[in-house]
Amino acid sequence: MDTDHRTDKVWVLGIQRKLYQWSKANPDDQWRDMWGWLTDLRVLRHAWQRVASNKGGRTAGVDGMTVGRIRNRSEHRFLVDLQADLRSGAYRPSPARRKLIPKAGKPGQFRPLAIPTIRDRVVQGAAKILLEPIFEAQFWHVSYTKPHKA
């Protein structure tokens, strides 16, 4: 793990902690800084690290890009361009690539799988990073129950 990634992770965890605390204390508040945080390069880099470390990063979306191809070109350029597109309003999600995969235990039956582009996965990951602590604060402590042992 490189120093930049650790620094980003610490910063993101701090933002998540603040979002959780603010959401807990003010459940009806609006989140005016959300766009600034979503388009912050540290959040995008953290989301990229999550996408890049997932084995699904080897699977391309409709644009044919994989994590490996982006790394070969330049991760930094990819993220800076994504940030610029988000901030300018030029970003548009791509259609998901559709693939039929076999249903487990049901020979001859398939289910559709939607595969977003790496770019869209990074944006979705950035949104998740910021929205998760807000919603977590609203869950009741009994929302999470341990599975019942038989």
PDB file of C-alpha atoms in Angstrom, residues 19-138:
ATOM      1  CA  LEU A  19     -20.855  12.239   7.863  1.00  0.00           C
ATOM      2  CA  TYR A  20     -21.958   9.520  10.291  1.00  0.00           C
ATOM      3  CA  GLN A  21     -21.832  11.861  13.296  1.00  0.00           C
ATOM      4  CA  TRP A  22     -23.618  14.684  11.460  1.00  0.00           C
ATOM      5  CA  SER A  23     -26.275  12.326  10.157  1.00  0.00           C
ATOM      6  CA  LYS A  24     -26.815  10.858  13.622  1.00  0.00           C
ATOM      7  CA  ALA A  25     -27.149  14.315  15.208  1.00  0.00           C
ATOM      8  CA  ASN A  26     -29.143  15.926  12.363  1.00  0.00           C
ATOM      9  CA  PRO A  27     -31.122  13.261  10.497  1.00  0.00           C
ATOM     10  CA  ASP A  28     -33.174  15.800   8.527  1.00  0.00           C
ATOM     11  CA  ASP A  29     -30.224  17.919   7.365  1.00  0.00           C
ATOM     12  CA  GLN A  30     -29.266  18.498   3.754  1.00  0.00           C
ATOM     13  CA  TRP A  31     -25.812  17.605   2.508  1.00  0.00           C
ATOM     14  CA  ARG A  32     -24.567  20.652   0.641  1.00  0.00           C
ATOM     15  CA  ASP A  33     -20.885  19.608   0.455  1.00  0.00           C
ATOM     16  CA  MET A  34     -21.595  16.197  -1.060  1.00  0.00           C
ATOM     17  CA  TRP A  35     -20.744  17.158  -4.652  1.00  0.00           C
ATOM     18  CA  GLY A  36     -17.441  18.693  -3.581  1.00  0.00           C
ATOM     19  CA  TRP A  37     -16.512  15.524  -1.735  1.00  0.00           C
ATOM     20  CA  LEU A  38     -17.697  13.247  -4.554  1.00  0.00           C
ATOM     21  CA  THR A  39     -15.481  15.083  -7.037  1.00  0.00           C
ATOM     22  CA  ASP A  40     -12.502  15.291  -4.674  1.00  0.00           C
ATOM     23  CA  LEU A  41      -9.517  13.437  -6.132  1.00  0.00           C
ATOM     24  CA  ARG A  42      -8.887  11.699  -2.785  1.00  0.00           C
ATOM     25  CA  VAL A  43     -12.360  10.133  -2.815  1.00  0.00           C
ATOM     26  CA  LEU A  44     -12.014   9.151  -6.470  1.00  0.00           C
ATOM     27  CA  ARG A  45      -8.566   7.608  -5.808  1.00  0.00           C
ATOM     28  CA  HIS A  46      -9.960   5.671  -2.843  1.00  0.00           C
ATOM     29  CA  ALA A  47     -12.872   4.416  -4.951  1.00  0.00           C
ATOM     30  CA  TRP A  48     -10.393   3.506  -7.725  1.00  0.00           C
ATOM     31  CA  GLN A  49      -8.329   1.460  -5.259  1.00  0.00           C
ATOM     32  CA  ARG A  50     -11.424  -0.508  -4.274  1.00  0.00           C
ATOM     33  CA  VAL A  51     -12.396  -1.131  -7.898  1.00  0.00           C
ATOM     34  CA  ALA A  52      -8.824  -1.972  -8.920  1.00  0.00           C
ATOM     35  CA  SER A  53      -8.378  -4.471  -6.077  1.00  0.00           C
ATOM     36  CA  ASN A  54     -11.606  -6.288  -6.969  1.00  0.00           C
ATOM     37  CA  LYS A  55     -11.226  -9.249  -9.326  1.00  0.00           C
ATOM     38  CA  GLY A  56     -14.085  -7.794 -11.387  1.00  0.00           C
ATOM     39  CA  GLY A  57     -11.601  -5.169 -12.576  1.00  0.00           C
ATOM     40  CA  ARG A  58     -10.427  -7.688 -15.150  1.00  0.00           C
ATOM     41  CA  THR A  59     -13.868  -7.524 -16.777  1.00  0.00           C
ATOM     42  CA  ALA A  60     -14.466  -4.760 -19.287  1.00  0.00           C
ATOM     43  CA  GLY A  61     -17.672  -2.812 -19.740  1.00  0.00           C
ATOM     44  CA  VAL A  62     -19.004  -1.608 -23.095  1.00  0.00           C
ATOM     45  CA  ASP A  63     -15.907   0.607 -23.550  1.00  0.00           C
ATOM     46  CA  GLY A  64     -13.526  -2.379 -23.438  1.00  0.00           C
ATOM     47  CA  MET A  65     -11.425  -0.858 -20.633  1.00  0.00           C
ATOM     48  CA  THR A  66     -10.087  -2.980 -17.778  1.00  0.00           C
ATOM     49  CA  VAL A  67      -8.136  -1.945 -14.698  1.00  0.00           C
ATOM     50  CA  GLY A  68      -4.978  -3.309 -16.337  1.00  0.00           C
ATOM     51  CA  ARG A  69      -5.431  -1.211 -19.477  1.00  0.00           C
ATOM     52  CA  ILE A  70      -6.046   1.905 -17.381  1.00  0.00           C
ATOM     53  CA  ARG A  71      -2.926   1.193 -15.306  1.00  0.00           C
ATOM     54  CA  ASN A  72      -0.874   0.783 -18.485  1.00  0.00           C
ATOM     55  CA  ARG A  73      -2.023   4.178 -19.741  1.00  0.00           C
ATOM     56  CA  SER A  74      -2.056   6.155 -16.448  1.00  0.00           C
ATOM     57  CA  GLU A  75      -4.234   5.803 -13.369  1.00  0.00           C
ATOM     58  CA  HIS A  76      -3.615   9.425 -12.486  1.00  0.00           C
ATOM     59  CA  ARG A  77      -4.691  10.710 -15.928  1.00  0.00           C
ATOM     60  CA  PHE A  78      -7.807   8.478 -15.778  1.00  0.00           C
ATOM     61  CA  LEU A  79      -8.804   9.930 -12.394  1.00  0.00           C
ATOM     62  CA  VAL A  80      -8.001  13.550 -13.279  1.00  0.00           C
ATOM     63  CA  ASP A  81     -10.040  13.239 -16.501  1.00  0.00           C
ATOM     64  CA  LEU A  82     -12.926  11.635 -14.584  1.00  0.00           C
ATOM     65  CA  GLN A  83     -12.810  14.415 -11.994  1.00  0.00           C
ATOM     66  CA  ALA A  84     -12.836  17.077 -14.743  1.00  0.00           C
ATOM     67  CA  ASP A  85     -15.801  15.399 -16.474  1.00  0.00           C
ATOM     68  CA  LEU A  86     -17.734  15.215 -13.206  1.00  0.00           C
ATOM     69  CA  ARG A  87     -17.041  18.834 -12.302  1.00  0.00           C
ATOM     70  CA  SER A  88     -17.858  20.177 -15.774  1.00  0.00           C
ATOM     71  CA  GLY A  89     -21.061  18.155 -16.087  1.00  0.00           C
ATOM     72  CA  ALA A  90     -19.696  16.239 -19.082  1.00  0.00           C
ATOM     73  CA  TYR A  91     -19.768  12.870 -17.288  1.00  0.00           C
ATOM     74  CA  ARG A  92     -22.508  10.531 -18.482  1.00  0.00           C
ATOM     75  CA  PRO A  93     -22.835   6.932 -17.302  1.00  0.00           C
ATOM     76  CA  SER A  94     -22.352   4.359 -20.048  1.00  0.00           C
ATOM     77  CA  PRO A  95     -24.802   1.571 -20.775  1.00  0.00           C
ATOM     78  CA  ALA A  96     -23.963  -1.629 -18.944  1.00  0.00           C
ATOM     79  CA  ARG A  97     -22.623  -4.565 -20.927  1.00  0.00           C
ATOM     80  CA  ARG A  98     -25.108  -7.436 -20.700  1.00  0.00           C
ATOM     81  CA  LYS A  99     -24.007 -11.033 -20.297  1.00  0.00           C
ATOM     82  CA  LEU A 100     -26.099 -14.102 -19.632  1.00  0.00           C
ATOM     83  CA  ILE A 101     -24.653 -16.390 -16.992  1.00  0.00           C
ATOM     84  CA  PRO A 102     -25.916 -19.849 -16.019  1.00  0.00           C
ATOM     85  CA  LYS A 103     -28.174 -20.115 -12.984  1.00  0.00           C
ATOM     86  CA  ALA A 104     -26.664 -22.282 -10.268  1.00  0.00           C
ATOM     87  CA  GLY A 105     -28.334 -25.679 -10.044  1.00  0.00           C
ATOM     88  CA  LYS A 106     -30.648 -24.951 -12.972  1.00  0.00           C
ATOM     89  CA  PRO A 107     -29.161 -26.403 -16.155  1.00  0.00           C
ATOM     90  CA  GLY A 108     -30.140 -24.578 -19.313  1.00  0.00           C
ATOM     91  CA  GLN A 109     -31.360 -21.486 -17.441  1.00  0.00           C
ATOM     92  CA  PHE A 110     -29.549 -18.169 -17.446  1.00  0.00           C
ATOM     93  CA  ARG A 111     -29.772 -14.847 -15.664  1.00  0.00           C
ATOM     94  CA  PRO A 112     -28.695 -11.478 -17.037  1.00  0.00           C
ATOM     95  CA  LEU A 113     -25.630  -9.795 -15.589  1.00  0.00           C
ATOM     96  CA  ALA A 114     -24.996  -6.077 -16.109  1.00  0.00           C
ATOM     97  CA  ILE A 115     -21.321  -5.083 -16.261  1.00  0.00           C
ATOM     98  CA  PRO A 116     -20.695  -1.338 -15.837  1.00  0.00           C
ATOM     99  CA  THR A 117     -17.566   0.352 -17.176  1.00  0.00           C
ATOM    100  CA  ILE A 118     -14.622   0.827 -14.821  1.00  0.00           C
ATOM    101  CA  ARG A 119     -15.284   4.572 -14.989  1.00  0.00           C
ATOM    102  CA  ASP A 120     -18.884   4.084 -13.830  1.00  0.00           C
ATOM    103  CA  ARG A 121     -17.768   1.673 -11.098  1.00  0.00           C
ATOM    104  CA  VAL A 122     -15.396   4.316  -9.715  1.00  0.00           C
ATOM    105  CA  VAL A 123     -18.170   6.944  -9.637  1.00  0.00           C
ATOM    106  CA  GLN A 124     -20.570   4.458  -8.017  1.00  0.00           C
ATOM    107  CA  GLY A 125     -17.869   3.545  -5.486  1.00  0.00           C
ATOM    108  CA  ALA A 126     -17.263   7.212  -4.655  1.00  0.00           C
ATOM    109  CA  ALA A 127     -21.000   7.733  -4.082  1.00  0.00           C
ATOM    110  CA  LYS A 128     -21.123   4.636  -1.865  1.00  0.00           C
ATOM    111  CA  ILE A 129     -18.159   5.855   0.181  1.00  0.00           C
ATOM    112  CA  LEU A 130     -20.068   9.045   1.010  1.00  0.00           C
ATOM    113  CA  LEU A 131     -23.650   7.790   1.274  1.00  0.00           C
ATOM    114  CA  GLU A 132     -23.003   4.692   3.370  1.00  0.00           C
ATOM    115  CA  PRO A 133     -22.160   6.472   6.651  1.00  0.00           C
ATOM    116  CA  ILE A 134     -25.178   8.768   6.287  1.00  0.00           C
ATOM    117  CA  PHE A 135     -27.585   5.854   5.963  1.00  0.00           C
ATOM    118  CA  GLU A 136     -25.749   3.747   8.550  1.00  0.00           C
ATOM    119  CA  ALA A 137     -26.448   6.450  11.126  1.00  0.00           C
ATOM    120  CA  GLN A 138     -30.183   6.113  10.489  1.00  0.00           C
TER     121      GLN A 138
END
